[in-house]
Amino acid sequence: MSQQSSSSSVMKAVLVKQPGGVDQLCIGETERPVPKANELLVKIHSFALNRMDIIQREGRYPVPPQASPILGVEMAGVVVETGLEAKRFKVGDKMFGLMYGGAYAQYATIDEGSALPLGNLSMELGSSLLECWYTAYQAVHLIGKLQKGDDILIHAASGGVGTAAIQLAKLAGARRIFVTASSTEKLEYCRKLGATHPINYREQSFKDVVLEETGGRGVDVICDYLLASYFADNIASLAVDGRMSLQGTMGGLVCENVNLAPLLFKRLRIEGSALRSRSLDYQRGLAAVFCENVLPHIESGDLCWHISRVFDWEDIADAHRLMESN
């Protein structure tokens, strides 16, 4: 049975007046969403920022058709209403989840199959986990097929997805975990999380380090966010039957004068990875496998997570400015 918590149909949300800079963000009133049969209505305690939020604010992000126009894809809160077919959660349950949009608000709806029980996690921690950890899990396991004893190379390793990928690789029993970052401080942090071969890309060629340390064999898996600028050296760094997951385009979109022969002769597999554009069934499956294989290790403290800073939502412009500065 659908359980109503309030008759009010209006809520506050962070709105974008028109595509542009942070000055286009404001807190205003909008219609409160109504849960469909398979959805939960959640009173949001906290939500997380992601780089896609900035791109969407600027009007440059291809928002999925099923997404709310309100920014934000991950949040934590309390269930205040359940759809007619929702059975796993009840009113009053604390939860967190990843959704297609709508997190920058007092209330949001989420598919019940995409919602996870908060357990012993804080609201802030729960709301910040899933975009990064789901992306890392896709890269390491669903695409990378990392096996115990494999070698892996993780680029941009000190960021959210990178630090999650390091810990997933260590948990899976990777033999060597190569990582790239831009400073000694960042690399030391990666080492504490489980990286075995930190590489300062400003001082060393990651390709040379990988090939030297593996005796010319290369690594089994690469998690990449740079695309064009690293493509040739990534291909050279992969072992026979190697797998590479592409999660970003920070290094450009066009590769020039790249020898593609190794793709054929080394039987390489390269796959682009996106999350927000995935089907609901895929999202549900990812939530289930994460809940079973990863979440218990986060709850126990075996896997750790760092939140850079917590803002009041009235300071959303400052939060966007901080993310843009990184």
Coordinates of C-alpha atoms in Angstrom, one line a residue:
M1 CA 0.0 0.0 0.0
S2 CA 1.2 3.5 -0.8
Q3 CA 1.9 5.3 2.5
Q4 CA 1.6 9.1 2.4
S5 CA 3.8 11.2 4.7
S6 CA 2.5 14.7 3.9
S7 CA -0.1 16.3 1.7
S8 CA 2.3 19.0 0.6
S9 CA 3.2 19.0 -3.1
V10 CA 5.9 21.6 -3.0
M11 CA 9.6 21.3 -1.9
K12 CA 12.8 23.2 -2.0
A13 CA 15.6 22.3 -4.5
V14 CA 18.8 23.6 -6.0
L15 CA 17.6 24.9 -9.4
V16 CA 19.6 26.1 -12.5
K17 CA 18.2 29.4 -13.7
Q18 CA 19.7 28.9 -17.1
P19 CA 22.8 26.9 -18.3
G20 CA 26.0 28.6 -17.2
G21 CA 28.3 29.2 -14.2
V22 CA 27.8 28.8 -10.5
D23 CA 25.9 32.1 -10.4
Q24 CA 23.0 30.3 -12.1
L25 CA 22.4 28.0 -9.1
C26 CA 19.7 29.0 -6.7
I27 CA 17.5 27.4 -4.1
G28 CA 13.9 27.7 -5.1
E29 CA 10.6 25.8 -4.9
T30 CA 9.5 23.1 -7.3
E31 CA 7.0 20.3 -7.4
R32 CA 7.7 17.4 -5.1
P33 CA 8.0 14.1 -7.0
V34 CA 5.5 11.3 -6.6
P35 CA 6.8 7.8 -6.4
K36 CA 5.8 5.3 -9.0
A37 CA 4.8 1.8 -8.1
N38 CA 8.3 0.5 -7.9
E39 CA 9.8 3.6 -6.2
L40 CA 10.5 5.2 -2.9
L41 CA 10.1 8.8 -1.9
V42 CA 13.0 9.8 0.2
K43 CA 13.5 12.9 2.4
I44 CA 17.1 13.7 1.6
H45 CA 19.6 14.3 4.4
S46 CA 22.7 14.7 2.2
F47 CA 23.7 14.5 -1.4
A48 CA 27.1 14.3 -3.2
L49 CA 28.7 16.4 -6.0
N50 CA 30.1 14.8 -9.1
R51 CA 31.8 16.4 -12.1
M52 CA 28.9 15.6 -14.3
D53 CA 26.8 18.0 -12.2
I54 CA 29.1 20.9 -13.3
I55 CA 28.8 19.8 -17.0
Q56 CA 25.0 19.5 -16.6
R57 CA 24.8 22.9 -15.0
E58 CA 26.6 24.3 -18.0
G59 CA 24.2 22.6 -20.4
R60 CA 26.8 20.3 -21.9
Y61 CA 25.7 16.9 -20.4
P62 CA 23.5 14.5 -22.3
V63 CA 20.9 13.9 -19.5
P64 CA 19.0 10.6 -19.8
P65 CA 15.4 11.0 -20.8
Q66 CA 14.2 9.4 -17.6
A67 CA 16.2 11.8 -15.4
S68 CA 14.9 14.6 -13.3
P69 CA 16.0 18.0 -14.5
I70 CA 17.3 18.7 -10.9
L71 CA 21.0 18.0 -10.5
G72 CA 22.5 15.2 -8.5
V73 CA 22.7 11.4 -8.8
E74 CA 23.5 10.2 -5.3
M75 CA 22.0 10.8 -1.9
A76 CA 21.1 9.4 1.5
G77 CA 18.0 9.9 3.5
V78 CA 14.9 8.5 5.1
V79 CA 12.0 6.8 3.3
V80 CA 8.8 8.8 3.7
E81 CA 6.6 7.1 1.1
T82 CA 6.6 3.8 -0.7
G83 CA 5.1 2.9 -4.1
L84 CA 2.4 0.2 -4.4
E85 CA 4.9 -2.5 -5.5
A86 CA 7.8 -1.5 -3.2
K87 CA 8.4 -4.2 -0.6
R88 CA 12.0 -4.1 0.6
F89 CA 11.8 -0.8 2.4
K90 CA 9.2 0.8 4.7
V91 CA 8.5 4.3 5.8
G92 CA 11.2 5.4 8.3
D93 CA 14.0 3.2 6.9
K94 CA 17.4 4.9 6.3
M95 CA 18.8 4.3 2.9
F96 CA 21.2 5.6 0.2
G97 CA 21.3 5.1 -3.5
L98 CA 22.4 6.2 -7.0
M99 CA 19.7 7.5 -9.3
Y100 CA 19.4 9.2 -12.7
G101 CA 18.9 12.7 -11.2
G102 CA 17.1 14.8 -8.6
A103 CA 19.3 14.6 -5.6
Y104 CA 19.8 18.3 -5.0
A105 CA 16.5 18.6 -3.3
Q106 CA 14.5 18.1 -0.1
Y107 CA 12.9 15.0 -1.6
A108 CA 13.6 12.6 -4.4
T109 CA 12.2 9.4 -5.8
I110 CA 14.4 6.3 -6.4
D111 CA 13.8 2.9 -7.8
E112 CA 13.6 0.5 -4.9
G113 CA 16.0 -1.9 -6.6
S114 CA 18.6 0.9 -6.8
A115 CA 18.3 1.7 -3.0
L116 CA 20.6 0.2 -0.4
P117 CA 20.1 0.0 3.4
L118 CA 22.3 2.6 5.2
G119 CA 23.2 0.2 8.0
N120 CA 26.0 1.6 10.2
L121 CA 27.1 4.2 7.7
S122 CA 26.7 7.9 8.2
M123 CA 24.3 9.7 5.9
E124 CA 27.3 11.8 4.5
L125 CA 29.4 8.7 3.8
G126 CA 26.5 6.8 2.2
S127 CA 25.6 9.7 -0.1
S128 CA 29.1 10.0 -1.4
L129 CA 29.9 6.4 -2.2
L130 CA 28.1 5.0 -5.2
E131 CA 29.0 7.0 -8.3
C132 CA 32.7 6.4 -7.6
W133 CA 32.5 2.8 -6.3
Y134 CA 30.1 1.6 -9.0
T135 CA 32.3 3.1 -11.7
A136 CA 35.4 1.5 -10.2
Y137 CA 33.6 -1.8 -9.8
Q138 CA 32.6 -1.7 -13.5
A139 CA 36.2 -0.9 -14.5
V140 CA 38.0 -3.5 -12.4
H141 CA 35.5 -6.4 -12.5
L142 CA 32.7 -6.1 -15.0
I143 CA 35.0 -4.9 -17.8
G144 CA 38.5 -5.6 -16.5
K145 CA 37.7 -9.1 -15.3
L146 CA 40.5 -8.8 -12.8
Q147 CA 41.6 -12.2 -11.4
K148 CA 43.7 -13.0 -8.4
G149 CA 47.4 -12.7 -9.4
D150 CA 46.7 -10.2 -12.2
D151 CA 48.6 -7.0 -12.7
I152 CA 46.6 -3.7 -13.0
L153 CA 47.4 -0.1 -13.9
I154 CA 45.1 2.6 -12.6
H155 CA 45.4 6.2 -13.9
A156 CA 44.3 9.3 -12.0
A157 CA 44.6 7.1 -9.0
S158 CA 44.3 9.6 -6.2
G159 CA 40.7 10.6 -7.3
G160 CA 37.5 9.1 -6.0
V161 CA 37.2 6.4 -8.7
G162 CA 40.9 5.7 -8.6
T163 CA 41.1 5.2 -4.8
A164 CA 38.1 2.9 -5.0
A165 CA 39.7 0.9 -7.8
I166 CA 43.0 0.5 -5.9
Q167 CA 41.1 -1.0 -2.9
L168 CA 39.0 -3.3 -5.1
A169 CA 42.1 -4.5 -6.9
K170 CA 43.8 -5.3 -3.6
L171 CA 40.7 -7.0 -2.3
A172 CA 40.6 -9.2 -5.4
G173 CA 44.2 -10.3 -4.9
A174 CA 46.0 -8.3 -7.6
R175 CA 49.7 -9.1 -7.7
R176 CA 51.0 -5.7 -8.8
I177 CA 48.9 -2.5 -8.6
F178 CA 50.5 0.3 -10.7
V179 CA 49.1 3.8 -10.2
T180 CA 49.7 7.2 -11.7
A181 CA 49.3 10.6 -10.0
S182 CA 50.9 14.0 -10.1
S183 CA 52.6 14.3 -6.7
T184 CA 54.5 12.5 -4.0
E185 CA 51.7 13.3 -1.5
K186 CA 49.0 11.8 -3.8
L187 CA 51.1 8.7 -4.5
E188 CA 51.8 8.1 -0.8
Y189 CA 48.1 8.1 -0.2
C190 CA 47.6 5.6 -3.0
R191 CA 50.3 3.4 -1.5
K192 CA 48.5 3.4 1.9
L193 CA 45.4 2.1 0.1
G194 CA 47.2 -0.7 -1.5
A195 CA 49.1 0.5 -4.5
T196 CA 52.4 -1.4 -5.0
H197 CA 54.0 0.6 -7.8
P198 CA 53.3 4.4 -7.6
I199 CA 54.3 6.4 -10.7
N200 CA 54.6 10.2 -10.8
Y201 CA 53.6 10.8 -14.4
R202 CA 55.3 14.2 -14.4
E203 CA 58.7 12.5 -13.8
Q204 CA 58.4 9.0 -15.2
S205 CA 56.9 7.2 -18.2
F206 CA 54.3 4.8 -16.9
K207 CA 54.8 2.6 -19.9
D208 CA 58.5 2.2 -19.2
V209 CA 57.9 1.5 -15.5
V210 CA 55.2 -1.1 -16.3
L211 CA 57.3 -2.9 -18.9
E212 CA 60.4 -2.9 -16.8
E213 CA 58.6 -4.2 -13.6
T214 CA 56.7 -6.9 -15.5
G215 CA 59.7 -8.1 -17.6
G216 CA 58.2 -6.7 -20.8
R217 CA 54.9 -8.6 -20.3
G218 CA 52.6 -5.7 -19.4
V219 CA 49.6 -5.5 -17.2
D220 CA 46.3 -7.5 -17.5
V221 CA 44.0 -4.6 -16.8
I222 CA 44.1 -0.8 -17.2
C223 CA 41.6 1.7 -15.8
D224 CA 41.9 4.8 -17.8
Y225 CA 40.4 8.3 -17.7
L226 CA 42.7 10.2 -20.1
L227 CA 41.8 8.5 -23.4
A228 CA 43.7 10.2 -26.3
S229 CA 46.8 11.3 -24.5
Y230 CA 47.5 8.0 -22.9
F231 CA 46.1 5.7 -25.6
A232 CA 49.3 4.6 -27.4
D233 CA 51.2 4.0 -24.1
N234 CA 48.3 2.2 -22.6
I235 CA 48.2 -0.2 -25.6
A236 CA 51.9 -0.8 -25.2
S237 CA 51.5 -1.4 -21.5
L238 CA 48.8 -4.1 -21.9
A239 CA 49.7 -7.8 -21.8
V240 CA 48.4 -10.3 -24.3
D241 CA 44.7 -10.7 -23.8
G242 CA 44.7 -7.5 -21.7
R243 CA 41.6 -5.5 -21.0
M244 CA 41.2 -1.7 -20.8
S245 CA 38.2 0.2 -19.4
L246 CA 37.8 3.9 -20.5
Q247 CA 36.0 6.1 -18.0
G248 CA 36.9 9.6 -19.1
T249 CA 38.3 11.9 -21.7
M250 CA 40.5 14.2 -19.7
G251 CA 43.4 13.8 -22.1
G252 CA 41.5 14.6 -25.3
L253 CA 39.3 12.8 -27.9
V254 CA 41.5 12.4 -31.0
C255 CA 44.4 10.0 -31.3
E256 CA 46.9 10.8 -34.1
N257 CA 49.6 8.4 -35.5
V258 CA 48.7 5.5 -33.2
N259 CA 49.7 2.0 -34.2
L260 CA 46.7 -0.2 -33.8
A261 CA 48.3 -3.4 -34.8
P262 CA 48.8 -4.5 -31.1
L263 CA 45.0 -4.5 -30.7
L264 CA 45.0 -7.4 -33.1
F265 CA 48.2 -9.2 -32.3
K266 CA 47.8 -9.0 -28.5
R267 CA 44.1 -9.8 -28.7
L268 CA 43.3 -6.7 -26.6
R269 CA 39.8 -5.7 -25.4
I270 CA 38.9 -2.1 -25.0
E271 CA 35.6 -0.9 -23.7
G272 CA 34.1 2.4 -22.9
S273 CA 32.2 2.7 -19.6
A274 CA 29.3 4.9 -18.6
L275 CA 26.9 4.6 -15.7
R276 CA 24.2 7.2 -15.8
S277 CA 23.1 6.1 -19.3
R278 CA 22.8 2.4 -18.3
S279 CA 19.4 0.7 -18.2
L280 CA 17.5 0.4 -14.9
D281 CA 18.0 -3.4 -15.0
Y282 CA 21.7 -2.8 -15.2
Q283 CA 21.6 -0.3 -12.4
R284 CA 19.7 -2.8 -10.2
G285 CA 22.1 -5.6 -10.9
L286 CA 25.1 -3.4 -10.1
A287 CA 23.5 -2.3 -6.8
A288 CA 22.9 -6.0 -5.9
V289 CA 26.4 -7.2 -6.7
F290 CA 27.9 -4.2 -4.9
C291 CA 25.7 -4.8 -1.8
E292 CA 26.9 -8.4 -1.7
N293 CA 30.6 -8.1 -2.6
V294 CA 31.7 -4.7 -1.5
L295 CA 29.4 -3.0 1.0
P296 CA 30.2 -5.4 3.8
H297 CA 33.9 -4.5 3.5
I298 CA 33.0 -0.8 3.7
E299 CA 30.8 -1.3 6.7
S300 CA 33.5 -3.3 8.5
G301 CA 36.2 -0.6 7.8
D302 CA 38.3 -2.9 5.6
L303 CA 37.7 -0.5 2.7
C304 CA 38.0 3.2 3.5
W305 CA 36.6 6.3 2.0
H306 CA 37.5 10.0 2.3
I307 CA 35.1 12.9 2.0
S308 CA 36.9 16.0 1.0
R309 CA 34.5 18.5 2.6
V310 CA 30.9 18.8 3.8
F311 CA 28.9 21.9 2.8
D312 CA 25.5 23.2 3.8
W313 CA 23.3 23.0 0.8
E314 CA 22.8 26.8 0.9
D315 CA 26.5 27.0 0.0
I316 CA 26.1 24.9 -3.2
A317 CA 27.8 27.5 -5.3
D318 CA 31.0 27.3 -3.1
A319 CA 30.9 23.5 -3.4
H320 CA 30.8 23.7 -7.2
R321 CA 33.6 26.2 -7.2
L322 CA 35.8 23.9 -5.1
M323 CA 35.2 21.0 -7.5
E324 CA 35.9 23.2 -10.5
S325 CA 39.2 24.2 -8.9
N326 CA 40.5 20.7 -8.7

